[in-house]
CSV table of C-alpha atoms in Angstrom, one decimal:
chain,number,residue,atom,x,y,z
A,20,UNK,CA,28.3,50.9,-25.7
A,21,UNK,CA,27.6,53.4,-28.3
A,22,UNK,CA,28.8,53.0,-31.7
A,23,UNK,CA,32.6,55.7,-31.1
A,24,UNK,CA,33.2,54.2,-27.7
A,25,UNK,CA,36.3,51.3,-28.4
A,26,UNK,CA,35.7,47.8,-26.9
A,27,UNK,CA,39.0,46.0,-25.6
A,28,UNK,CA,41.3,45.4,-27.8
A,29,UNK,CA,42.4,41.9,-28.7
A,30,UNK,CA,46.1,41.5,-27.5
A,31,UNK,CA,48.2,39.2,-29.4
A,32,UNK,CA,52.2,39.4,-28.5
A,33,UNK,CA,52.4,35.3,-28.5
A,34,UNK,CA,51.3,33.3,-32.2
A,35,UNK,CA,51.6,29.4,-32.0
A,36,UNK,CA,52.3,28.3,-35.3
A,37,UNK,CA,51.6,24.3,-35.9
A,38,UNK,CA,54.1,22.3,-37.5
A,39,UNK,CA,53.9,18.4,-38.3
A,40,UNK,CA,55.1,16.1,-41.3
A,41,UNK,CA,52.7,17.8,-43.9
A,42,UNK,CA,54.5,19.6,-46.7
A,43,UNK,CA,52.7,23.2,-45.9
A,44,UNK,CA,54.8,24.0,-43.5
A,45,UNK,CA,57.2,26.6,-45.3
A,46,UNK,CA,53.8,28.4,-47.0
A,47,UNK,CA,52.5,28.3,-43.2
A,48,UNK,CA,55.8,29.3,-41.5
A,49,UNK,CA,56.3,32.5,-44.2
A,50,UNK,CA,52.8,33.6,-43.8
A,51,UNK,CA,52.5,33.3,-39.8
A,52,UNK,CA,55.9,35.6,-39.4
A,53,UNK,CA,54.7,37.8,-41.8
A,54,UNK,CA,51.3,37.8,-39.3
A,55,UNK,CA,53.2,38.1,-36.8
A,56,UNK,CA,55.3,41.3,-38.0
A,57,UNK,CA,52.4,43.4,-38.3
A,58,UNK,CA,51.0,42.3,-34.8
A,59,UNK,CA,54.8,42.7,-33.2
A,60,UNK,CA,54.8,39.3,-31.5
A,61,UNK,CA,56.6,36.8,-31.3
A,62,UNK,CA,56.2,33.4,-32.9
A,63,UNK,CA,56.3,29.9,-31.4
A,64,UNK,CA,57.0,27.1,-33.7
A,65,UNK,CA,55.7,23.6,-32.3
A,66,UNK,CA,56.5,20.7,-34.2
A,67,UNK,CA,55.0,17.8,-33.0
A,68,UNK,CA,55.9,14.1,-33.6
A,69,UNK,CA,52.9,12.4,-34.2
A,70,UNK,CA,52.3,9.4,-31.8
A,71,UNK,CA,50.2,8.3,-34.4
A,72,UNK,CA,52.3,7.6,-37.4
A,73,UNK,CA,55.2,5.9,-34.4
A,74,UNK,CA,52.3,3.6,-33.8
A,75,UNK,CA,51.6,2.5,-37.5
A,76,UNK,CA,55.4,1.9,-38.5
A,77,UNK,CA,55.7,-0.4,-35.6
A,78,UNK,CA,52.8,-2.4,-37.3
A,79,UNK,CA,54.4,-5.6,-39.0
A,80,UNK,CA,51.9,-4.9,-42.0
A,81,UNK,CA,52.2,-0.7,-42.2
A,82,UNK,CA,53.6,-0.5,-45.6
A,83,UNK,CA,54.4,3.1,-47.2
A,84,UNK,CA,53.2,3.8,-50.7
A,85,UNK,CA,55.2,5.6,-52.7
A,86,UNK,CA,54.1,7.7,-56.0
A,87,UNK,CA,55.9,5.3,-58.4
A,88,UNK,CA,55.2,2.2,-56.4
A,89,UNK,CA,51.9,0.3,-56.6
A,90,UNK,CA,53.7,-2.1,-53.8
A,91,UNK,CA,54.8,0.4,-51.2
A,92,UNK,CA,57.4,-0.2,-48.7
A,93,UNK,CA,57.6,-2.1,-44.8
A,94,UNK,CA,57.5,1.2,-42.4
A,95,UNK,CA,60.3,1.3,-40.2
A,96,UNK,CA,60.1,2.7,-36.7
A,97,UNK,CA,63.6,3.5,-36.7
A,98,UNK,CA,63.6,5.3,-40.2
A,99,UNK,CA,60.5,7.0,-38.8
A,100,UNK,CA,62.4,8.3,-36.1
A,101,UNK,CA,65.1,9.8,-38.4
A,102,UNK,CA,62.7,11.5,-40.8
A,103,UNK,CA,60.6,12.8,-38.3
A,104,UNK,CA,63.8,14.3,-36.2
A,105,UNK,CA,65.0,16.1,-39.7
A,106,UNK,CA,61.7,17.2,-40.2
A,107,UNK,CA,61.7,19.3,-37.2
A,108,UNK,CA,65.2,20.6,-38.0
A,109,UNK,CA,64.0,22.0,-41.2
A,110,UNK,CA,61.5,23.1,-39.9
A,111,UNK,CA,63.4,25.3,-37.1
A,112,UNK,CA,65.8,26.2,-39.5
A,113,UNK,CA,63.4,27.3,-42.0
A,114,UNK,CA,61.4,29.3,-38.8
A,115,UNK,CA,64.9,31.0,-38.4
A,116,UNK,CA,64.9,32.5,-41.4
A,117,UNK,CA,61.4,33.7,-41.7
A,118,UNK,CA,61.6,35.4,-38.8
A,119,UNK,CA,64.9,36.9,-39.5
A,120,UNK,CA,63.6,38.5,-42.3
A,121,UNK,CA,60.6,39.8,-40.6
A,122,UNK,CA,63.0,40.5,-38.1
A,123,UNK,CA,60.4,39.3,-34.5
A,124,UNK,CA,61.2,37.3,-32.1
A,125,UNK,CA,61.0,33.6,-32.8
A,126,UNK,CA,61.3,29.8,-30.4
A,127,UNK,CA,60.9,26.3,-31.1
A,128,UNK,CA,60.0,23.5,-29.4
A,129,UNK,CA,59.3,19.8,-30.4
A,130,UNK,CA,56.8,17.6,-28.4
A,131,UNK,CA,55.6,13.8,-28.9
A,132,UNK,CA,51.9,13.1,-28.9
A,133,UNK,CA,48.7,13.2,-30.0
A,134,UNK,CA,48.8,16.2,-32.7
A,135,UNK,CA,45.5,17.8,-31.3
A,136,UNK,CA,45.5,17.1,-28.1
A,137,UNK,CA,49.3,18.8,-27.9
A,138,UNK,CA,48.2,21.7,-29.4
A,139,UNK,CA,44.8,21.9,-27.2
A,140,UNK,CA,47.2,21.7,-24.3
A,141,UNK,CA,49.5,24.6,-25.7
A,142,UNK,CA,47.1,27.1,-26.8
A,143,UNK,CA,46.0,28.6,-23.4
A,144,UNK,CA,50.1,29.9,-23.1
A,145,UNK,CA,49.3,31.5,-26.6
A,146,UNK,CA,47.3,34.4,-28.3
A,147,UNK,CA,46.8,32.6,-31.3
A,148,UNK,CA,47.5,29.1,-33.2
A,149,UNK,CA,47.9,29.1,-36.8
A,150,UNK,CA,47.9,25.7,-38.5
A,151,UNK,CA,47.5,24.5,-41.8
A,152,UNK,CA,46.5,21.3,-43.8
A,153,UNK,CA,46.5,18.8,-40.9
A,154,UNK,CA,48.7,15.7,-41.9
A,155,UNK,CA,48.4,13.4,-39.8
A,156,UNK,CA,48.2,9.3,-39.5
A,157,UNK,CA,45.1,7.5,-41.1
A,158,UNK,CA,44.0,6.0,-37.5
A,159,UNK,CA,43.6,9.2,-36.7
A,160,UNK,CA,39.9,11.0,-37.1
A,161,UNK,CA,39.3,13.1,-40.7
A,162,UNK,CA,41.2,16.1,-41.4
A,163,UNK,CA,37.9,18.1,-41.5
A,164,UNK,CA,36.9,17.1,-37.7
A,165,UNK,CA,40.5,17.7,-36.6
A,166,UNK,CA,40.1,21.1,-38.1
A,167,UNK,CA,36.8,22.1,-36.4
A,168,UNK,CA,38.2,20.7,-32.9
A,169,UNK,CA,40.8,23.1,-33.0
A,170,UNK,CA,38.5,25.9,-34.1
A,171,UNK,CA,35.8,24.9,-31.4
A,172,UNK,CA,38.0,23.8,-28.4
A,173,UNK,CA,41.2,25.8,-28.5
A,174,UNK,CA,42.3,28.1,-25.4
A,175,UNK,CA,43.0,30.9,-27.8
A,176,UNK,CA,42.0,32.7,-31.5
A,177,UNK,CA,42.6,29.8,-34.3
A,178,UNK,CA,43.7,30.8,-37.8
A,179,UNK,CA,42.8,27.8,-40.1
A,180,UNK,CA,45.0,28.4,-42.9
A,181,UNK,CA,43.3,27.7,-46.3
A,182,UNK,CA,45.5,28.7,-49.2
A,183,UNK,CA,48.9,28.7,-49.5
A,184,UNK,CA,50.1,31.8,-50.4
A,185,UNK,CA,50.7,34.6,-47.9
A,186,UNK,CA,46.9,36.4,-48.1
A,187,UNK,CA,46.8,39.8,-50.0
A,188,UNK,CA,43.6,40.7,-50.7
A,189,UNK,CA,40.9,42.1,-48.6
A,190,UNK,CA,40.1,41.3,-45.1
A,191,UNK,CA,36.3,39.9,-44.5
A,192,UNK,CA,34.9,40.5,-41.3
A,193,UNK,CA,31.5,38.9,-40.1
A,194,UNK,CA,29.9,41.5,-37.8
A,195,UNK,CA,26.2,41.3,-35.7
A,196,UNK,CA,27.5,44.3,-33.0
A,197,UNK,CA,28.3,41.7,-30.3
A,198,UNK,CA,30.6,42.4,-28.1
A,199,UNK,CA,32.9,39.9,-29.7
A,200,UNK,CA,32.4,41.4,-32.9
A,201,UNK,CA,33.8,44.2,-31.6
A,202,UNK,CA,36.7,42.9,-30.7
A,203,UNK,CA,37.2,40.8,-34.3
A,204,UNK,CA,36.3,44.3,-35.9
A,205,UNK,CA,39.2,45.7,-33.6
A,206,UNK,CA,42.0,42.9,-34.8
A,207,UNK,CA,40.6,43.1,-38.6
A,208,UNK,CA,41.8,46.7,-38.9
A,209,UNK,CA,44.9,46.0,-37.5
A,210,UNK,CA,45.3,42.9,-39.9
A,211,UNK,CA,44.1,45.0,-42.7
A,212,UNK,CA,46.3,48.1,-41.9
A,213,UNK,CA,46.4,51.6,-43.0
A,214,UNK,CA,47.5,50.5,-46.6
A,215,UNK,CA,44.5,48.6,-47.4
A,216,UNK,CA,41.6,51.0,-48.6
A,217,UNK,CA,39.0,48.6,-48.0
A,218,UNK,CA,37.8,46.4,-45.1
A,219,UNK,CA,34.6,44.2,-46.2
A,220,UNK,CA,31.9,43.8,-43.4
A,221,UNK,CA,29.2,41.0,-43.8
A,222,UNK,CA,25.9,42.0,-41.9
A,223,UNK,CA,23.6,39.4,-40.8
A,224,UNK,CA,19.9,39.9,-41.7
A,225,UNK,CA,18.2,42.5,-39.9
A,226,UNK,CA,15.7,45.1,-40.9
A,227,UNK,CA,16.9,48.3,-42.4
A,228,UNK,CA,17.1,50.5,-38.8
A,229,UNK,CA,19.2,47.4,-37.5
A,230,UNK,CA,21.4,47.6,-40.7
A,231,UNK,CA,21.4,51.6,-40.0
A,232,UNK,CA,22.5,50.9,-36.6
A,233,UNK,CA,25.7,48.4,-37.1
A,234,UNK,CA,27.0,50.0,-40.0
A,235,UNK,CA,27.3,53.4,-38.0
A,236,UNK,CA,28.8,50.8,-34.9
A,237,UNK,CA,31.4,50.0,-37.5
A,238,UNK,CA,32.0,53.5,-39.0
A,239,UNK,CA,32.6,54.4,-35.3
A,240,UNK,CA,35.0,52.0,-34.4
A,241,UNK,CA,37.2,52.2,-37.2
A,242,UNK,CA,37.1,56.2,-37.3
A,243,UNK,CA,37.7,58.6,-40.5
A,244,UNK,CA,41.2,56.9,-41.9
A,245,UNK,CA,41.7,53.6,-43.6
A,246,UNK,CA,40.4,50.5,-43.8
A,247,UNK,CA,36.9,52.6,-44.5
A,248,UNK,CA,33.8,49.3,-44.4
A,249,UNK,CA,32.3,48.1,-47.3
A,250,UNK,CA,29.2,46.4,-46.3
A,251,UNK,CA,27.5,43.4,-47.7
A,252,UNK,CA,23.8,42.7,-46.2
A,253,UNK,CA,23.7,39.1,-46.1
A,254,UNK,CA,20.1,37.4,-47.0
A,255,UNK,CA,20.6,34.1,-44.7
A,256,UNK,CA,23.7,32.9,-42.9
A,257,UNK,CA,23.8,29.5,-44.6
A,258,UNK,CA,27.5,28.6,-45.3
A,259,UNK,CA,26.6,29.0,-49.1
A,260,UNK,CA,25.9,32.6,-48.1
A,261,UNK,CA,28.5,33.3,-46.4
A,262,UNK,CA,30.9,31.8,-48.4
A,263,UNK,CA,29.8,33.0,-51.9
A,264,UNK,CA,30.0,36.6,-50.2
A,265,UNK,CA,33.6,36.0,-49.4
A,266,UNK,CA,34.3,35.2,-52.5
A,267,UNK,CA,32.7,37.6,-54.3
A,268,UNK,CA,34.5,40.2,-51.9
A,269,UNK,CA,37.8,38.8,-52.9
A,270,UNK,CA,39.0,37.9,-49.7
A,271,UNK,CA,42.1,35.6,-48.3
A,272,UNK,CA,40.9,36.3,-44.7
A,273,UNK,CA,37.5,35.9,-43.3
A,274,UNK,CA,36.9,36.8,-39.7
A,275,UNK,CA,34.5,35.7,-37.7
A,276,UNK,CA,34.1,35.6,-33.8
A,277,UNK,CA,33.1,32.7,-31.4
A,278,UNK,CA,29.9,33.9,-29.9
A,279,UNK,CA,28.5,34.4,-33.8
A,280,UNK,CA,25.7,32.3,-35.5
A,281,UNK,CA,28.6,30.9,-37.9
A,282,UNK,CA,30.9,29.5,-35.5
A,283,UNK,CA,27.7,26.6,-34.3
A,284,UNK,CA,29.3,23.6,-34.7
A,285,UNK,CA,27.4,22.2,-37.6
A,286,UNK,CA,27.4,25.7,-39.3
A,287,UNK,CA,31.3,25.9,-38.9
A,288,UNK,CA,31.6,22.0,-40.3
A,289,UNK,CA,29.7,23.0,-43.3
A,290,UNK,CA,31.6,26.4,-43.8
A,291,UNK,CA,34.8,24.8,-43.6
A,292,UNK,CA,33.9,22.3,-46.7
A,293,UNK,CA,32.7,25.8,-49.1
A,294,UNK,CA,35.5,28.1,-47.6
A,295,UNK,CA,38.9,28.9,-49.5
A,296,UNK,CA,40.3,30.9,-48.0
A,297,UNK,CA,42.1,31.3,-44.8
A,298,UNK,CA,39.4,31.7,-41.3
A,299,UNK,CA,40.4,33.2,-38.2
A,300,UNK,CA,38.2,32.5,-35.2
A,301,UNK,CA,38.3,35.3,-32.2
A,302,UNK,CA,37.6,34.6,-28.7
């Protein structure tokens, strides 16, 4: 492929947005319709009741502790059930609006389960999940390793939502001239839009022909108009690296693809602990 022919272009019409008990999920919900407007598709909200936290109220010693209360309170299944129902009603209702506003199409469904494991069995009828901080029930794994399962095992491009505001600033694209690089680069100009001057592009270390060579790929692809690339040669791709560039770059969006160096298991773990902004995965 030479650097002006267009790879495929990622198609995204369905976004799967995560919902649970945490209390992100109005900053996720606002920012996923407002995703979803510029990609005109449609958003699915799936709040899931967590098996999990059923499991621990039903325990004779799951207490809740409260921010005032060094003693905490006897969980109640029943009470559980109740807060988790109006939880997803808020939720839906809150989903409503958002996507009134942003005027897209919008569902909702609620399922009972395992948090991940629902939204691993989802994700292949989706384009892409969006979740954010994962609140879930103490028996369950770390947030961190819940995070990098979805990243590594889902059916579909993941957005881990970092921040929570609605990202502003520039979009940060990792890019090696793969062909799924190409098709990140392809999603990161839409995401960026015409209005955005800039579009930052990390290289990966490579001699200066090499260098030569993927910043003309890039130039190519994205054509005369805006985003035009500003590109940032990268020394090593060490988390450290990677995320200091990001953050020099200003960026709320870094975009990396599946097939790259970065997205290794342990290299996504430790990126995920530097990172702070939000990190969208392409398949």
């Amino acid at each position: 492929m030479t650097g002006t022919e267009q790879p495929p272009m990622v198609s995204i019409r369905r976004v799967l947005v995560a919902l649970g008990v945490g209390d992100e999920g109005t900053a996720t919900l606002e920012a996923t319709a407002e995703l979803a407007a510029r990609l005109e598709a449609e958003v699915v909200g799936l709040f899931v009741e967590d098996i999990n936290l059923l499991h621990l109220a039903a325990l004779p010693f799951a207490r809740e502790l409260g921010a005032g209360s060094a003693t905490g309170r006897s969980l109640d299944p029943v009470h559980m059930e109740r807060s988790l129902r109006a939880r997803a009603e808020a939720m839906r209702q809150t989903l409503a609006a958002c996507a009134s506003r942003a005027r897209i199409p919008w569902s909702f469904q609620v399922r009972r389960g395992d948090l991940v494991e629902e939204l691993l069995a989802t994700s292949p009828d989706a384009d892409l999940l969006v979740f954010g901080e994962m609140e879930t029930a103490i028996v369950s794994p770390g947030r961190a390793a819940l995070t990098q399962r979805l990243l590594l095992q889902c059916g579909c491009a993941v957005l881990r939502r970092g921040t929570t505001a609605i990202p502003r600033r520039p979009v940060v694209l990792y890019y090696d001239g793969s062909p799924q690089c190409r098709r990140a680069l392809s999603l990161a100009r839409r995401l960026a839009g015409t209005g955005e001057k800039i579009l930052h592009v990390l290289l990966p270390p490579a001699d200066p022909e090499t260098r030569r060579a993927l910043e003309t790929q890039v130039r190519g692809q994205l054509g005369g108009g805006r985003p035009q690339p500003k590109f940032h040669h990268l020394g090593d791709l060490e988390s450290a690296t990677v995320a200091r560039a990001v953050a020099e770059a200003g960026g709320d969006l870094l975009i990396i693809s599946s097939a790259c160096p970065i997205a290794g298991s342990r290299n996504l773990e430790a990126l995920l602990e530097k990172l702070r902004c939000d990190l969208l995965l392409v398949r």
